[in-house]
Amino acid sequence: MANKLHAAITGVHGWVPEDRLTNFDLEKMVDTNDEWITSRTGIRERRILKTPGWATSDMCAEAVKGLLEKTNTKPGEIDMLIVGTITGDMVFPDTANTVCDKIGAKNAFGYDINAACSGFLYALATGTQFIQSETYSKVVVVGADMMSSIIDYTDRNTCVIFGDGAAAVLLEARKDGTGIQDFVLRGDGSGREFLHMKAGGSLRPASAETVANREHYAWQDGKRVFVQAVKGMTGTVEEVMRRNKMTIEDVNWIVPHQANMRIITSVAEHLQFPLDRVTVNIHKYGNTTSGTLPLCMWEYEDQFKKGDNIILTAFGGGFTWGALFLKWAY
Ligand code: COA
């Protein structure tokens, strides 16, 4: 709707570490093989952050610095910065504050959102509110995870899936009908049983025992997560389409969370949506948790056209999931 103010993504930029962990590297680490990983997940390699002293905030800072340069924005102009992550530099303080310090965003405040693989989606919906209410003019939303810091490289059920990476978007007001139109966010805390990190929180603080039991790593019941992910993403995409009276033909792109190629294919099949309009980069980066959606938008930025109807969808630990409909703004 023209004239109505919408929060719009006016730039996107990503950053991934240079070091690659290939399926062939993993063959030497656990009992697995390239054929199994490729056919069951679609992943061929992931990026791993190895720079000494670097953590999630550094990946965020690199992504945001690139974003500011690209959008001709000065750090001091940022009002607010939100980071979707489950691998913050420390339990506290939050990573968003550290990022603001590292990029010199002196006038910004911010916070982290912990919604696992839906972190970016939740953070984007949150940032949207501050623009739409005209509280702030420039909000940066980052999705970033250094999954290698919580992955057990002796557990073949998880270590083949995850990787590290970060990407950021700039949100600004637009009155030309483009921008974020609608979203559906969902959560079901009973899903925590199937995807979690057992220790390191207040329930089981770190101890010699939790370390010895290898409880400081991501743990999942892969099959259970798989089924719920397909159901959750398909259902919320359908709901967003229904609410906005859209058919498959009206949607130019679906940007799904990159958890497993078979999950992506299955969602597309359920929706009867052609795969050539679904963004995919899982083969290069694996599952970067909060990083997948903005990294996909960064990758496909050149193919998106102003006014394109795009639906973002994600599913993650919590369980958390949802779908967000936007009209591309540039
Ligand atoms: N290499 C070789 N074999 C492996 C393996 C690996 N990396 N990982 C598991 N296997 C084995 C299993 O041990 C099992 O062997 P068994 O039959 O002798 O017990 C067999 O392969 C089948 O395991 P299963 O768990 O049924 O495989 P799957 O097809 O469900 O694939 C996942 C496993 C984890 C790839 C898949 O379930 C998945 O992607 N789930 C979603 C996870 C996810 O997205 N999490 C992130 C949050 S959104």
Tab-separated table of C-alpha atoms and ligand atoms in Angstrom:
chain	number	residue	atom	x	y	z
A	1	MET	CA	0.000	0.000	0.000
A	2	ALA	CA	1.654	3.220	-1.163
A	3	ASN	CA	1.969	6.157	1.281
A	4	LYS	CA	1.741	3.855	4.295
A	5	LEU	CA	5.057	3.691	6.122
A	6	HIS	CA	6.837	0.317	6.093
A	7	ALA	CA	10.157	-0.766	7.522
A	8	ALA	CA	12.251	-1.814	4.537
A	9	ILE	CA	15.535	-3.624	4.085
A	10	THR	CA	17.662	-1.039	2.264
A	11	GLY	CA	20.903	-3.030	2.233
A	12	VAL	CA	22.325	-6.430	3.117
A	13	HIS	CA	25.878	-7.609	3.627
A	14	GLY	CA	27.454	-10.827	4.834
A	15	TRP	CA	30.744	-12.089	6.164
A	16	VAL	CA	31.993	-15.664	6.427
A	17	PRO	CA	35.363	-16.925	7.664
A	18	GLU	CA	37.879	-18.065	5.048
A	19	ASP	CA	38.588	-21.489	6.557
A	20	ARG	CA	36.529	-24.292	5.000
A	21	LEU	CA	35.614	-27.587	6.643
A	22	THR	CA	34.739	-29.980	3.805
A	23	ASN	CA	32.922	-33.295	3.927
A	24	PHE	CA	36.280	-34.921	3.159
A	25	ASP	CA	37.812	-33.231	6.210
A	26	LEU	CA	34.923	-34.596	8.311
A	27	GLU	CA	35.556	-38.122	6.948
A	28	LYS	CA	38.874	-37.984	8.826
A	29	MET	CA	37.226	-36.786	12.066
A	30	VAL	CA	34.118	-38.994	12.503
A	31	ASP	CA	32.594	-42.124	10.951
A	32	THR	CA	30.922	-40.452	7.988
A	33	ASN	CA	31.463	-39.901	4.288
A	34	ASP	CA	30.900	-37.288	1.601
A	35	GLU	CA	28.180	-39.343	-0.102
A	36	TRP	CA	26.134	-39.657	3.122
A	37	ILE	CA	26.445	-35.976	4.032
A	38	THR	CA	25.696	-34.713	0.522
A	39	SER	CA	22.697	-36.974	-0.071
A	40	ARG	CA	21.197	-36.558	3.446
A	41	THR	CA	21.836	-32.840	3.948
A	42	GLY	CA	22.984	-31.175	0.693
A	43	ILE	CA	26.004	-29.728	2.521
A	44	ARG	CA	29.459	-29.915	0.918
A	45	GLU	CA	31.433	-27.558	3.131
A	46	ARG	CA	31.053	-25.034	5.968
A	47	ARG	CA	33.127	-22.073	7.116
A	48	ILE	CA	34.873	-22.179	10.489
A	49	LEU	CA	36.129	-19.124	12.384
A	50	LYS	CA	39.739	-19.748	13.396
A	51	THR	CA	41.134	-16.222	13.787
A	52	PRO	CA	42.698	-16.130	17.278
A	53	GLY	CA	40.732	-13.938	19.675
A	54	TRP	CA	37.788	-13.579	17.290
A	55	ALA	CA	34.226	-14.484	18.203
A	56	THR	CA	30.647	-13.879	17.028
A	57	SER	CA	30.878	-10.107	17.581
A	58	ASP	CA	33.823	-9.900	15.167
A	59	MET	CA	31.873	-11.645	12.404
A	60	CYS	CA	28.964	-9.250	13.097
A	61	ALA	CA	31.292	-6.239	13.032
A	62	GLU	CA	32.736	-7.275	9.655
A	63	ALA	CA	29.247	-7.772	8.184
A	64	VAL	CA	27.980	-4.444	9.565
A	65	LYS	CA	31.069	-2.504	8.431
A	66	GLY	CA	30.473	-3.780	4.883
A	67	LEU	CA	26.779	-2.912	5.161
A	68	LEU	CA	27.481	0.664	6.288
A	69	GLU	CA	29.947	1.198	3.461
A	70	LYS	CA	27.526	-0.192	0.912
A	71	THR	CA	24.591	1.921	2.129
A	72	ASN	CA	26.700	5.035	2.697
A	73	THR	CA	25.774	5.101	6.382
A	74	LYS	CA	27.979	6.457	9.169
A	75	PRO	CA	28.261	4.367	12.370
A	76	GLY	CA	26.962	7.345	14.387
A	77	GLU	CA	23.711	7.335	12.397
A	78	ILE	CA	22.642	3.913	13.669
A	79	ASP	CA	19.931	4.207	16.329
A	80	MET	CA	19.624	0.571	17.259
A	81	LEU	CA	21.380	-2.735	16.546
A	82	ILE	CA	19.836	-6.134	17.208
A	83	VAL	CA	21.743	-9.418	16.973
A	84	GLY	CA	20.007	-12.767	16.563
A	85	THR	CA	22.440	-15.321	18.011
A	86	ILE	CA	22.807	-18.274	20.366
A	87	THR	CA	26.595	-18.076	20.412
A	88	GLY	CA	27.200	-14.624	21.862
A	89	ASP	CA	30.784	-13.823	22.866
A	90	MET	CA	29.864	-14.241	26.536
A	91	VAL	CA	26.788	-15.231	28.565
A	92	PHE	CA	26.717	-11.528	29.420
A	93	PRO	CA	27.090	-8.778	28.362
A	94	ASP	CA	25.172	-9.206	25.145
A	95	THR	CA	26.898	-9.260	21.780
A	96	ALA	CA	24.947	-6.339	20.254
A	97	ASN	CA	26.615	-3.941	22.696
A	98	THR	CA	30.045	-5.304	21.862
A	99	VAL	CA	29.329	-4.934	18.134
A	100	CYS	CA	28.278	-1.281	18.611
A	101	ASP	CA	31.583	-0.664	20.378
A	102	LYS	CA	33.627	-2.430	17.695
A	103	ILE	CA	32.057	-0.487	14.809
A	104	GLY	CA	31.923	2.877	16.634
A	105	ALA	CA	28.113	3.131	16.740
A	106	LYS	CA	28.219	5.629	19.581
A	107	ASN	CA	24.557	6.646	19.400
A	108	ALA	CA	23.132	3.153	19.211
A	109	PHE	CA	21.806	0.768	21.812
A	110	GLY	CA	20.850	-2.807	21.200
A	111	TYR	CA	20.365	-6.311	22.465
A	112	ASP	CA	20.516	-9.948	21.439
A	113	ILE	CA	17.623	-12.188	20.586
A	114	ASN	CA	17.990	-15.871	21.346
A	115	ALA	CA	15.600	-17.823	19.154
A	116	ALA	CA	18.106	-20.307	17.701
A	117	CYS	CA	17.619	-20.740	13.956
A	118	SER	CA	14.658	-18.308	13.993
A	119	GLY	CA	16.833	-15.633	15.635
A	120	PHE	CA	17.117	-13.425	12.559
A	121	LEU	CA	13.400	-13.678	11.808
A	122	TYR	CA	12.428	-12.698	15.368
A	123	ALA	CA	15.032	-9.886	15.342
A	124	LEU	CA	13.817	-8.569	11.982
A	125	ALA	CA	10.212	-8.493	13.208
A	126	THR	CA	11.404	-6.661	16.352
A	127	GLY	CA	13.442	-4.077	14.424
A	128	THR	CA	10.470	-3.506	12.121
A	129	GLN	CA	8.389	-2.250	15.056
A	130	PHE	CA	10.867	0.499	15.937
A	131	ILE	CA	10.870	1.791	12.346
A	132	GLN	CA	7.121	1.482	11.807
A	133	SER	CA	6.352	3.338	15.022
A	134	GLU	CA	8.765	6.062	13.803
A	135	THR	CA	10.753	5.689	17.018
A	136	TYR	CA	14.025	5.251	15.085
A	137	SER	CA	15.256	5.939	11.532
A	138	LYS	CA	18.063	3.414	11.125
A	139	VAL	CA	18.008	-0.021	12.720
A	140	VAL	CA	20.608	-2.689	11.932
A	141	VAL	CA	19.556	-6.319	12.311
A	142	VAL	CA	22.266	-8.987	12.339
A	143	GLY	CA	22.007	-12.768	12.224
A	144	ALA	CA	25.238	-14.433	13.345
A	145	ASP	CA	26.463	-17.641	14.873
A	146	MET	CA	29.805	-19.211	15.556
A	147	MET	CA	28.353	-22.701	15.754
A	148	SER	CA	31.840	-24.246	15.798
A	149	SER	CA	32.112	-22.970	19.398
A	150	ILE	CA	29.255	-25.267	20.548
A	151	ILE	CA	29.645	-28.248	18.206
A	152	ASP	CA	31.025	-31.581	19.337
A	153	TYR	CA	33.350	-32.671	16.531
A	154	THR	CA	33.096	-36.271	17.753
A	155	ASP	CA	29.295	-36.341	17.233
A	156	ARG	CA	28.461	-37.156	13.608
A	157	ASN	CA	24.767	-36.351	14.169
A	158	THR	CA	25.525	-32.646	14.557
A	159	CYS	CA	29.055	-31.827	13.384
A	160	VAL	CA	28.289	-32.346	9.692
A	161	ILE	CA	25.455	-29.815	9.717
A	162	PHE	CA	26.629	-26.570	11.280
A	163	GLY	CA	28.977	-23.744	10.259
A	164	ASP	CA	29.913	-20.158	11.130
A	165	GLY	CA	28.821	-16.916	9.470
A	166	ALA	CA	27.112	-13.550	9.855
A	167	ALA	CA	25.072	-11.141	7.781
A	168	ALA	CA	23.321	-7.862	8.489
A	169	VAL	CA	20.532	-5.733	7.044
A	170	LEU	CA	19.746	-2.044	7.377
A	171	LEU	CA	16.121	-1.169	8.128
A	172	GLU	CA	14.745	2.241	7.152
A	173	ALA	CA	11.277	3.679	6.512
A	174	ARG	CA	9.817	3.575	3.005
A	175	LYS	CA	6.523	5.018	1.786
A	176	ASP	CA	6.496	3.532	-1.722
A	177	GLY	CA	4.737	0.322	-0.758
A	178	THR	CA	7.953	-1.706	-0.406
A	179	GLY	CA	9.229	-3.175	2.862
A	180	ILE	CA	8.008	-5.591	5.489
A	181	GLN	CA	4.292	-6.231	5.049
A	182	ASP	CA	3.375	-8.973	7.500
A	183	PHE	CA	4.721	-11.803	9.630
A	184	VAL	CA	3.624	-14.803	11.644
A	185	LEU	CA	5.881	-15.847	14.522
A	186	ARG	CA	5.330	-18.959	16.584
A	187	GLY	CA	6.902	-20.762	19.536
A	188	ASP	CA	6.457	-24.002	21.460
A	189	GLY	CA	8.708	-24.374	24.490
A	190	SER	CA	7.904	-28.067	24.846
A	191	GLY	CA	10.193	-28.551	21.837
A	192	ARG	CA	13.232	-27.735	24.001
A	193	GLU	CA	13.534	-31.459	24.708
A	194	PHE	CA	14.594	-32.162	21.116
A	195	LEU	CA	17.166	-29.436	20.396
A	196	HIS	CA	19.258	-27.798	23.102
A	197	MET	CA	22.575	-27.384	24.878
A	198	LYS	CA	22.402	-29.317	28.112
A	199	ALA	CA	24.759	-27.322	30.355
A	200	GLY	CA	26.194	-23.852	30.813
A	201	GLY	CA	22.898	-22.190	31.777
A	202	SER	CA	21.348	-21.757	35.228
A	203	LEU	CA	19.759	-25.203	35.050
A	204	ARG	CA	23.121	-26.959	34.858
A	205	PRO	CA	25.941	-24.491	35.456
A	206	ALA	CA	29.348	-25.460	34.092
A	207	SER	CA	31.212	-27.967	36.263
A	208	ALA	CA	33.952	-30.539	35.807
A	209	GLU	CA	31.157	-33.092	35.445
A	210	THR	CA	29.280	-31.225	32.668
A	211	VAL	CA	32.537	-30.800	30.761
A	212	ALA	CA	33.460	-34.480	31.183
A	213	ASN	CA	29.963	-35.477	29.993
A	214	ARG	CA	30.331	-33.268	26.877
A	215	GLU	CA	27.207	-31.299	27.808
A	216	HIS	CA	28.385	-27.933	26.466
A	217	TYR	CA	27.497	-28.781	22.892
A	218	ALA	CA	24.409	-28.535	20.698
A	219	TRP	CA	22.365	-31.720	20.976
A	220	GLN	CA	19.438	-32.741	18.786
A	221	ASP	CA	16.960	-35.438	17.961
A	222	GLY	CA	17.456	-34.867	14.237
A	223	LYS	CA	14.432	-36.818	13.004
A	224	ARG	CA	12.024	-35.027	15.341
A	225	VAL	CA	13.446	-31.623	14.421
A	226	PHE	CA	13.241	-32.481	10.713
A	227	VAL	CA	9.519	-33.295	10.813
A	228	GLN	CA	8.612	-30.236	12.910
A	229	ALA	CA	10.743	-27.937	10.722
A	230	VAL	CA	8.893	-28.964	7.560
A	231	LYS	CA	5.520	-28.625	9.288
A	232	GLY	CA	6.325	-25.282	10.935
A	233	MET	CA	7.803	-23.540	7.913
A	234	THR	CA	5.159	-24.834	5.484
A	235	GLY	CA	2.313	-23.873	7.843
A	236	THR	CA	3.479	-20.311	8.515
A	237	VAL	CA	4.283	-19.612	4.846
A	238	GLU	CA	0.755	-20.772	3.962
A	239	GLU	CA	-0.693	-18.595	6.717
A	240	VAL	CA	1.160	-15.489	5.552
A	241	MET	CA	0.064	-16.132	1.955
A	242	ARG	CA	-3.543	-16.651	3.006
A	243	ARG	CA	-3.590	-13.470	5.110
A	244	ASN	CA	-2.210	-11.460	2.206
A	245	LYS	CA	-4.411	-13.158	-0.398
A	246	MET	CA	-1.401	-14.425	-2.330
A	247	THR	CA	-1.075	-17.477	-4.535
A	248	ILE	CA	2.145	-19.296	-5.435
A	249	GLU	CA	2.333	-17.192	-8.627
A	250	ASP	CA	2.333	-13.959	-6.584
A	251	VAL	CA	5.412	-14.959	-4.611
A	252	ASN	CA	8.705	-14.266	-6.405
A	253	TRP	CA	11.035	-15.892	-3.866
A	254	ILE	CA	10.988	-18.005	-0.754
A	255	VAL	CA	14.048	-17.587	1.466
A	256	PRO	CA	14.063	-20.594	3.815
A	257	HIS	CA	16.306	-21.363	6.762
A	258	GLN	CA	19.174	-23.531	5.487
A	259	ALA	CA	19.044	-26.519	7.862
A	260	ASN	CA	18.984	-29.454	5.477
A	261	MET	CA	18.428	-29.509	1.699
A	262	ARG	CA	15.827	-32.233	2.198
A	263	ILE	CA	13.889	-29.929	4.558
A	264	ILE	CA	14.028	-27.122	1.964
A	265	THR	CA	12.879	-29.452	-0.834
A	266	SER	CA	10.126	-30.894	1.309
A	267	VAL	CA	8.778	-27.425	2.226
A	268	ALA	CA	8.801	-26.429	-1.467
A	269	GLU	CA	7.019	-29.663	-2.437
A	270	HIS	CA	4.333	-29.219	0.230
A	271	LEU	CA	3.739	-25.675	-1.011
A	272	GLN	CA	3.996	-26.800	-4.658
A	273	PHE	CA	6.483	-23.954	-5.049
A	274	PRO	CA	9.177	-24.233	-7.773
A	275	LEU	CA	12.671	-24.811	-6.365
A	276	ASP	CA	14.240	-22.348	-8.822
A	277	ARG	CA	12.564	-19.529	-6.867
A	278	VAL	CA	13.849	-20.824	-3.520
A	279	THR	CA	17.177	-19.413	-2.300
A	280	VAL	CA	19.797	-22.072	-1.522
A	281	ASN	CA	23.395	-21.750	-0.331
A	282	ILE	CA	23.471	-24.605	2.174
A	283	HIS	CA	26.045	-26.502	0.082
A	284	LYS	CA	28.590	-23.746	0.830
A	285	TYR	CA	27.882	-22.774	4.426
A	286	GLY	CA	25.810	-25.507	6.096
A	287	ASN	CA	23.499	-24.341	8.860
A	288	THR	CA	24.808	-21.054	10.305
A	289	THR	CA	21.746	-20.849	12.625
A	290	SER	CA	20.797	-17.123	12.839
A	291	GLY	CA	23.029	-16.392	9.860
A	292	THR	CA	21.205	-18.372	7.162
A	293	LEU	CA	18.427	-15.965	6.127
A	294	PRO	CA	20.509	-12.780	5.761
A	295	LEU	CA	23.357	-14.754	4.141
A	296	CYS	CA	20.851	-16.034	1.575
A	297	MET	CA	19.511	-12.517	0.918
A	298	TRP	CA	23.100	-11.295	0.487
A	299	GLU	CA	23.802	-14.101	-1.971
A	300	TYR	CA	20.645	-13.472	-4.023
A	301	GLU	CA	20.624	-9.654	-3.722
A	302	ASP	CA	21.532	-9.262	-7.423
A	303	GLN	CA	18.596	-11.420	-8.462
A	304	PHE	CA	15.979	-9.659	-6.332
A	305	LYS	CA	14.131	-6.801	-8.037
A	306	LYS	CA	12.363	-3.814	-6.488
A	307	GLY	CA	8.798	-4.821	-5.605
A	308	ASP	CA	9.512	-8.588	-5.565
A	309	ASN	CA	7.291	-10.448	-3.106
A	310	ILE	CA	9.626	-12.414	-0.853
A	311	ILE	CA	8.741	-14.739	2.023
A	312	LEU	CA	11.368	-15.527	4.647
A	313	THR	CA	10.786	-18.599	6.786
A	314	ALA	CA	12.707	-20.303	9.579
A	315	PHE	CA	12.492	-23.008	12.212
A	316	GLY	CA	14.765	-23.622	15.180
A	317	GLY	CA	15.418	-24.669	18.747
A	318	GLY	CA	12.751	-23.701	21.243
A	319	PHE	CA	10.904	-24.640	19.143
A	320	THR	CA	10.647	-21.288	17.363
A	321	TRP	CA	9.414	-20.692	13.833
A	322	GLY	CA	7.637	-18.320	11.506
A	323	ALA	CA	7.354	-16.586	8.148
A	324	LEU	CA	7.722	-12.949	7.128
A	325	PHE	CA	6.465	-11.334	3.911
A	326	LEU	CA	8.277	-8.341	2.416
A	327	LYS	CA	8.393	-6.408	-0.828
A	328	TRP	CA	12.018	-5.914	-1.855
A	329	ALA	CA	12.846	-2.216	-1.681
A	330	TYR	CA	15.633	-1.738	-4.254
B	1	COA	N1	27.371	-39.926	8.650
B	1	COA	C1	26.990	-41.193	8.474
B	1	COA	N2	25.951	-41.741	9.101
B	1	COA	C2	25.264	-40.969	9.958
B	1	COA	C3	25.597	-39.630	10.175
B	1	COA	C4	26.699	-39.112	9.494
B	1	COA	N3	27.116	-37.842	9.644
B	1	COA	N4	24.724	-39.114	11.059
B	1	COA	C5	23.872	-40.077	11.385
B	1	COA	N5	24.201	-41.211	10.708
B	1	COA	C6	23.565	-42.504	10.748
B	1	COA	C7	22.733	-42.701	11.987
B	1	COA	O1	23.535	-43.110	13.076
B	1	COA	C8	21.769	-43.771	11.550
B	1	COA	O2	22.416	-45.018	11.623
B	1	COA	P1	21.611	-46.307	12.165
B	1	COA	O3	20.458	-46.462	11.220
B	1	COA	O4	22.644	-47.344	12.116
B	1	COA	O5	21.181	-45.915	13.545
B	1	COA	C9	21.556	-43.444	10.083
B	1	COA	O6	22.658	-42.623	9.687
B	1	COA	C10	20.261	-42.691	9.823
B	1	COA	O7	20.174	-41.663	10.783
B	1	COA	P2	18.992	-40.679	10.819
B	1	COA	O8	19.078	-39.815	12.029
B	1	COA	O9	17.713	-41.426	10.565
B	1	COA	O10	19.316	-39.823	9.514
B	1	COA	P3	18.486	-38.696	8.867
B	1	COA	O11	18.229	-39.033	7.474
B	1	COA	O12	17.333	-38.275	9.721
B	1	COA	O13	19.525	-37.495	8.870
B	1	COA	C11	19.962	-35.464	10.045
B	1	COA	C12	20.041	-36.976	10.075
B	1	COA	C13	20.499	-34.930	11.361
B	1	COA	C14	20.839	-34.973	8.893
B	1	COA	C15	18.497	-35.035	9.812
B	1	COA	O14	17.651	-35.722	10.688
B	1	COA	C16	18.289	-33.561	9.955
B	1	COA	O15	18.810	-32.758	9.203
B	1	COA	N6	17.440	-33.145	10.926
B	1	COA	C17	17.167	-31.754	11.161
B	1	COA	C18	18.230	-31.195	11.996
B	1	COA	C19	18.275	-29.720	11.992
B	1	COA	O16	17.935	-29.093	11.027
B	1	COA	N7	18.736	-29.126	13.085
B	1	COA	C20	18.999	-27.741	13.159
B	1	COA	C21	17.916	-26.940	13.718
B	1	COA	S1	16.798	-26.284	12.568
